[in-house]
XYZ file of C-alpha atoms in Angstrom:
409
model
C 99.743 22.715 101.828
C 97.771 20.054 99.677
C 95.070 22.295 98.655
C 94.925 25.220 97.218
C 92.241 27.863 96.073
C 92.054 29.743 92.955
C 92.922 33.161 94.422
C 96.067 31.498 96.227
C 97.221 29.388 92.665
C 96.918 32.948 90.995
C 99.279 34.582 93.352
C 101.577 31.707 93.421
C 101.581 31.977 89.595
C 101.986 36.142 89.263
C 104.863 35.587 91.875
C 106.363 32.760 89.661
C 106.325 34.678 86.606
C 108.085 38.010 88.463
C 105.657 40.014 89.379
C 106.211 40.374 92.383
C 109.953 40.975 92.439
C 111.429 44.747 93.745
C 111.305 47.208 90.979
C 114.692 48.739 89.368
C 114.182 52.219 89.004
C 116.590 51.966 85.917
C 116.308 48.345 84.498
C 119.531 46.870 83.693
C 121.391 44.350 82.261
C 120.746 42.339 85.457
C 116.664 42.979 85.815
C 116.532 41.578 82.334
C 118.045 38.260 83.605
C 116.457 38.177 86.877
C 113.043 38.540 84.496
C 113.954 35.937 81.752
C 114.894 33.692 84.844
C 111.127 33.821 85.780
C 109.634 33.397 82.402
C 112.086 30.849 80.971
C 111.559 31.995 77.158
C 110.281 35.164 75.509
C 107.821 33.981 72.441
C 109.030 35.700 68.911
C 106.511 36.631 66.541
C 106.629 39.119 63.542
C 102.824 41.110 64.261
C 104.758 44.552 65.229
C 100.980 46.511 65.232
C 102.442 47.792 68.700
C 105.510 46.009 69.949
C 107.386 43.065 68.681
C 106.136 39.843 71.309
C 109.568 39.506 73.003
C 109.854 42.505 74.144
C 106.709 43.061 75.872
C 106.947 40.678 78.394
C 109.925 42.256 79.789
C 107.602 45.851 79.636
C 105.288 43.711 81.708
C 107.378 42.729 84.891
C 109.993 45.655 84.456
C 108.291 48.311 83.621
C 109.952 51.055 80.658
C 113.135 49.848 80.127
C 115.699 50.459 77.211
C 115.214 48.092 74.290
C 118.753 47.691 73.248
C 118.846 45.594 76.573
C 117.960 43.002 74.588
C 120.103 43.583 71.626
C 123.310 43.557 74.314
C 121.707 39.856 75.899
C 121.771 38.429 72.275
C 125.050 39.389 71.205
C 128.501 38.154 72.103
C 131.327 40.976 72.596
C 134.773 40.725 74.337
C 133.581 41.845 78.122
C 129.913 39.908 78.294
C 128.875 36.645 76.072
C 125.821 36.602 74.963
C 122.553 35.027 77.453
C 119.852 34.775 74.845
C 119.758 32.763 72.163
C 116.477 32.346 69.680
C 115.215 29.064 68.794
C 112.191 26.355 68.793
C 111.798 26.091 72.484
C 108.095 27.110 73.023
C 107.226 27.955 69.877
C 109.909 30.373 68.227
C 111.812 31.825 71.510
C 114.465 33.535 72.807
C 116.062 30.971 75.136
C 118.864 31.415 77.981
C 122.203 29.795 75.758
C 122.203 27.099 78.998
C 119.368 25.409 77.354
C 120.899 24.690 73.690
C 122.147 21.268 75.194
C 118.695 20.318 76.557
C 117.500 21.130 72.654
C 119.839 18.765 71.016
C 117.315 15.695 71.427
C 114.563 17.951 70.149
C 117.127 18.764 67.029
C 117.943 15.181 66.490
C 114.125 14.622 66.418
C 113.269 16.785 63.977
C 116.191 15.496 61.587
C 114.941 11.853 61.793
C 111.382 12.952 61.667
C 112.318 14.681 58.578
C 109.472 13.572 56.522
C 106.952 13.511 59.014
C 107.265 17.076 59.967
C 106.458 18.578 56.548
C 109.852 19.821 56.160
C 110.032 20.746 52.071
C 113.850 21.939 51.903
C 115.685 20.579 49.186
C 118.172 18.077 50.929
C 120.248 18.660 47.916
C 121.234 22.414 49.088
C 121.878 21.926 52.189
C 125.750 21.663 51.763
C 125.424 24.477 49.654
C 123.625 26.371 51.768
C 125.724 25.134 55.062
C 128.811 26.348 52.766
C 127.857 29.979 52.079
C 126.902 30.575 55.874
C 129.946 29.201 56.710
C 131.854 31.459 53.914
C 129.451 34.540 54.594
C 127.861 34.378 57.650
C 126.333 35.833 59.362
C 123.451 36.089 56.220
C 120.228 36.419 55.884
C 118.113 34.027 53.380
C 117.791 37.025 51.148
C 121.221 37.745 51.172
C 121.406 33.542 49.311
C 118.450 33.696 47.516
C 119.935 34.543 44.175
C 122.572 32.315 44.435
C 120.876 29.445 45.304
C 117.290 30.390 43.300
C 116.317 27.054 41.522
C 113.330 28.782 40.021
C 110.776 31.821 40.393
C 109.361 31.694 44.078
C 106.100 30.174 44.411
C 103.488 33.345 44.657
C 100.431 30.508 46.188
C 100.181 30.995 49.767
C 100.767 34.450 50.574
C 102.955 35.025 53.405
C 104.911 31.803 53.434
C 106.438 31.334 49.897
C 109.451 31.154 51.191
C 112.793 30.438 48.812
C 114.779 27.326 48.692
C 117.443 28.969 50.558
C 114.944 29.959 53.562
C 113.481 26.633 53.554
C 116.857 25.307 53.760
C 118.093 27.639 56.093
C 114.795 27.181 58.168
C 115.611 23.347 58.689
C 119.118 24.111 59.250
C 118.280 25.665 61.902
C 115.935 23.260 63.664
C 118.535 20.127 63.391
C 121.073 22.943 65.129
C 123.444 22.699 62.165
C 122.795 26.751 62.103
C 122.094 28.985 64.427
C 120.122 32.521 64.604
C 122.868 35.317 65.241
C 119.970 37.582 65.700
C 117.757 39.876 63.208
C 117.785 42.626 60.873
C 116.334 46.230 60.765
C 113.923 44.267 58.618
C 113.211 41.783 61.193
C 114.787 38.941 59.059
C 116.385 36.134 60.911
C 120.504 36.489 60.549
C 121.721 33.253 60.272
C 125.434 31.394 61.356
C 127.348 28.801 62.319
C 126.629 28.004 65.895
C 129.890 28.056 67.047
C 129.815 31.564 65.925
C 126.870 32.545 67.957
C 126.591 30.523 71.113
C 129.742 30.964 73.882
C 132.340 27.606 73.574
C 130.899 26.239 77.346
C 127.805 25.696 75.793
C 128.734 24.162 72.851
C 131.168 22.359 74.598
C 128.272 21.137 77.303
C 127.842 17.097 77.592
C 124.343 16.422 75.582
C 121.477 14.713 78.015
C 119.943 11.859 77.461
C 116.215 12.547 76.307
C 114.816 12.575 79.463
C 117.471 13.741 80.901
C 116.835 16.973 79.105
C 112.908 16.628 79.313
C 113.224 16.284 83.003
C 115.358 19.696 83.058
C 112.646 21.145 81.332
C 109.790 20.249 83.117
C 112.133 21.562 86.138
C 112.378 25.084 85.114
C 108.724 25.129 83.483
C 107.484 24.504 87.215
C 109.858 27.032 88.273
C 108.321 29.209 86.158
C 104.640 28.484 86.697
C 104.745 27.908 90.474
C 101.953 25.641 90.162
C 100.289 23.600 87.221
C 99.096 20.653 86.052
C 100.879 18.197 83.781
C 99.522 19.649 80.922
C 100.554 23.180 81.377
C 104.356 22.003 82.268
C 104.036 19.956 79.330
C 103.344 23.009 77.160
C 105.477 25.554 78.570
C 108.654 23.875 76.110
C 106.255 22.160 74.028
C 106.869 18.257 75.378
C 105.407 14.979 74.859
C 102.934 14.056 77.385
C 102.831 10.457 77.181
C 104.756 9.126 73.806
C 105.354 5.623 72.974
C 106.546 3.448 75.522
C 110.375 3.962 76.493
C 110.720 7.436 75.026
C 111.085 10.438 77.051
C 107.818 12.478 78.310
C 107.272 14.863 80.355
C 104.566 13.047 82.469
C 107.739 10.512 83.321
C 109.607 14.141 84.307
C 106.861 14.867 86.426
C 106.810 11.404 88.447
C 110.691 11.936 88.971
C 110.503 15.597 90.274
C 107.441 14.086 92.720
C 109.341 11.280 93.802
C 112.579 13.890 94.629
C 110.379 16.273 96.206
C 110.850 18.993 94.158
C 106.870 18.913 93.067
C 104.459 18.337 95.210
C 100.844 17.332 94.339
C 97.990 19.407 95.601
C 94.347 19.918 94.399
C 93.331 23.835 93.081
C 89.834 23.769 93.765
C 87.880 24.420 90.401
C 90.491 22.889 88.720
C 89.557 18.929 87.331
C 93.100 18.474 86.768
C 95.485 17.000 89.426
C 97.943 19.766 90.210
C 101.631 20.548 91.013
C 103.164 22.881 93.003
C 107.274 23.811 92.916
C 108.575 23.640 96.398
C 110.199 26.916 96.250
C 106.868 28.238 94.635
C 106.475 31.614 96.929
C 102.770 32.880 98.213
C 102.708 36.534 98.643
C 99.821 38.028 100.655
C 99.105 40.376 97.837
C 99.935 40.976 94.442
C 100.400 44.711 93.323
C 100.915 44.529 89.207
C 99.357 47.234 87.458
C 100.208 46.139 83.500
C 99.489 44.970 79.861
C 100.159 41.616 79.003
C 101.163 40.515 75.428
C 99.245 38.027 74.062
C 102.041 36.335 73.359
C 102.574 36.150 77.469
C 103.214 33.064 79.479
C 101.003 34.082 81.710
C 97.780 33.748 78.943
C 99.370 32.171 76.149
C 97.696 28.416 77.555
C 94.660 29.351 77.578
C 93.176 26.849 78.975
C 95.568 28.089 82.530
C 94.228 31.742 82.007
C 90.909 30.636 82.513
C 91.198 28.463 85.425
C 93.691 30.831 86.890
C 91.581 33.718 86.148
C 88.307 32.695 84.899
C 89.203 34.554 81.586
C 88.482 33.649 78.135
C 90.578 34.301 76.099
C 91.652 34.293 71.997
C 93.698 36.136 69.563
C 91.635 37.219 67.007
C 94.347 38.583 64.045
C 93.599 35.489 62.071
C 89.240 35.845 62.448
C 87.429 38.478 59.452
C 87.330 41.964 61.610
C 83.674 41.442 61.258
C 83.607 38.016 63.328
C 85.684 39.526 65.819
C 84.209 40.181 69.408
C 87.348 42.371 70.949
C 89.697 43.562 68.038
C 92.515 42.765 65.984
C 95.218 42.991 69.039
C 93.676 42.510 72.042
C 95.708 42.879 75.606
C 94.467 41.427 78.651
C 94.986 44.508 81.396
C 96.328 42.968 84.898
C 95.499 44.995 88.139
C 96.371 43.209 91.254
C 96.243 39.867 90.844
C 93.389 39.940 87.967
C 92.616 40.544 84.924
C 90.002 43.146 84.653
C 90.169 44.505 81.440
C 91.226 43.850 77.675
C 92.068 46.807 75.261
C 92.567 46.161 71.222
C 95.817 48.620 70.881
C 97.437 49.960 67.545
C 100.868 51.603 67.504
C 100.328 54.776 65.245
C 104.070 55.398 64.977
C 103.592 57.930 61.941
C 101.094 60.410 64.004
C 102.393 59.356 67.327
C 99.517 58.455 68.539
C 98.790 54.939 70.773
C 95.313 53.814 69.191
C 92.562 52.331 71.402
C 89.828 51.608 69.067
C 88.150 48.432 72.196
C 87.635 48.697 75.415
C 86.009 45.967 77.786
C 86.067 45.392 80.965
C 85.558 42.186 82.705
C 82.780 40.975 85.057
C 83.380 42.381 88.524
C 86.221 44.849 87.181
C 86.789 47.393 90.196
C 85.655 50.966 90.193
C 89.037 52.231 89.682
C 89.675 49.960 86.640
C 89.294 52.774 83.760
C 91.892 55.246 85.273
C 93.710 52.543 86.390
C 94.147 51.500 83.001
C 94.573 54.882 81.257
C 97.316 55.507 83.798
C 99.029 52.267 82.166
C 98.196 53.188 78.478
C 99.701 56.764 79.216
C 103.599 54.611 80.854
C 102.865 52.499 77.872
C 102.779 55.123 75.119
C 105.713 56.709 76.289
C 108.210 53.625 76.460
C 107.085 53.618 72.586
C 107.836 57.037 71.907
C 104.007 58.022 71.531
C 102.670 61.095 72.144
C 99.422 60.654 72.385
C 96.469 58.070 73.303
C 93.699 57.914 71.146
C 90.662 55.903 73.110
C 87.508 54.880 70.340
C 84.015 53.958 70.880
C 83.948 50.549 71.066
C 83.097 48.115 74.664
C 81.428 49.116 77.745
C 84.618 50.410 79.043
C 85.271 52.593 75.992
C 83.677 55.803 77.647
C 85.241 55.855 81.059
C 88.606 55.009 79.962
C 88.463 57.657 77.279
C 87.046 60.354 80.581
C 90.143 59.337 82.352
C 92.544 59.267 79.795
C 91.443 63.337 78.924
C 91.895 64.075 82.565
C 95.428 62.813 82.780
């Protein structure tokens, strides 16, 4: 297979990413491993105007499942270590613990890059700071702040004036002399010595070389997207394409994984980029997902891939004045099959109960069945929050047949 269409690269990516894999009718412990084994990482982010980012790609491929399934994969006790660990892998990520090693030359990076990278901490606190986590841990940077405060917190940019001890904590944590034991109530990182978080084999694990690790990386990134172009399994862990001669890159990964047959090239058509496809990349005849993706999703969040994939355009708009915005505040693309035919702008109303729709739109050739299709999924949706209701507004063409169907329900 050397060439591929668009409809056959979007299957081969859906399947990638676990969407085609057997439903549990209870999801376990062991469907949220089989599922982080197809995405790789699950993007953190604080917006919680429905569901924290991490946890909705697991909604995605498994369906309602018990949150404190992830609590139990990122924490350690005597009969299971923990699986997940959070740190700069994407972007912010939870991460299987397997990959800390492949990190190190990433954490190394950032501590010789120090002043290129912006990093502010004080370099003077840092023993300090690695003292009391070693002394208190596991701690939050609030739980330091007053004794470490060097001064009244900056009150400039709102949002980020973070403390000394965050900042210091913050790069702590990126040069893996910390580690993230997990997060509050509050959604405040918890912070510790790694060798109080992460099990002793991985700790203990030989470090790679730099491509060594970049290679790995690029492995499991194809793994994950089936099939891609350098670009997009540059991206997915957030590699160098082509650095300065010598160093590691991704596009060197690529050439190794061709050359040992694990990638083979083939041409999507439509796409102008030379692509890649895993050999043990699977094409199902048919795809049957019927769910909301996060925007926070690997399957969107290069978005670039979601429109070649899918011919869908796609931005977040929380950052754009709500009167410049063309979808909403939180927009979800809706997939059905193997496309994406809709996008809804959803709100959590956890103090009336109520799962707000104030957008929907549907996309150009969206099937008949698309509106109770999708209020089918709003309805499974608002229940695995604990909502009562859905609310469905006036705004986008699909507005008034998704509200129909969502009364008839």
């Amino acid at each position: 297979m050397d060439q591929l269409t668009q409809l056959q690269a979007r299957r081969i990516a859906l399947a990638a990413q676990g969407f085609t894999d057997r439903a549990h009718a209870t999801p376990s412990l062991k469907t949220l491993d089989r599922t982080v084994a197809r995405t790789g990482v699950l993007q953190v982010d604080s917006v919680n105007v429905l569901q924290r980012a991490h946890y909705m790609p697991l909604y995605s491929r498994m369906g309602p499942y018990d949150v404190d399934l992830l609590r139990r994969a990122t924490t350690s006790t005597p009969r299971r270590e923990r699986t997940l660990v959070e740190y700069w892998a994407h972007v912010q990520a939870l991460m299987p613990v397997e990959l800390w090693p492949l990190m190190r030359h990433r954490m190394e990076h950032y501590r010789a890059e120090r002043g290129k990278w912006g990093f502010t901490a004080d370099p003077t606190l840092e023993p300090r700071v690695r003292d009391a986590v070693r002394d208190r841990g596991p701690v939050t940077a609030r739980d330091l702040e007053e004794d470490l405060s060097t001064g009244p917190r900056s009150r400039e940019n709102w949002g980020w004036n973070w403390s000394e001890a965050r900042k210091v904590l913050d790069y702590l944590y990126l040069v893996g002399d910390v580690a993230i034991a997990g997060r509050n109530n509050q959604f405040e990182v918890v912070y510790d010595l790694p060798e109080r978080v992460l099990p002793a084999a991985v700790l203990d694990a030989p470090t790679p070389t730099a491509q060594e690790a970049v290679t790995e990386l690029v492995r499991r990134a194809a793994r994950s997207h089936g099939v891609a172009s350098l670009a997009c399994l540059a991206d997915y862990y957030r590699l160098r394409l082509q650095p300065a001669p010598g160093a590691a890159s991704a596009k060197v990964a690529v050439e190794e994984l061709v050359e040992a047959g694990e990638l083979v090239p083939v041409t999507v058509r439509g796409w102008k980029r030379q692509a890649y496809l895993h050999r043990d990349a699977r094409l199902p005849r048919r795809v049957s997902a019927r769910t909301l993706l996060s925007p926070f999703d690997p399957v969107v969040w290069e978005r670039a891939r979601a429109e070649a994939l899918f011919d869908f355009f796609y931005r977040i708009e929380i950052y754009v004045p709500p009167e410049k915005r063309l979808h909403g505040y939180y927009v979800l693309p809706f997939l059905l099959g193997d496309r994406l035919v809709a996008r809804v702008d959803l709100k959590a109303d956890r103090a009336t109960r109520r799962l707000l729709v104030p957008g929907a739109f549907a996309e150009a050739a969206a099937p008949p069945e698309t509106a109770d299709e999708l209020a089918a999924e709003l309805r499974r949706l608002a229940g695995w929050l604990g909502l009562d209701d859905v609310v469905v507004g006036h705004r986008g063409d699909l507005a008034p047949a998704l509200a129909a169907a969502s009364a008839s329900l």
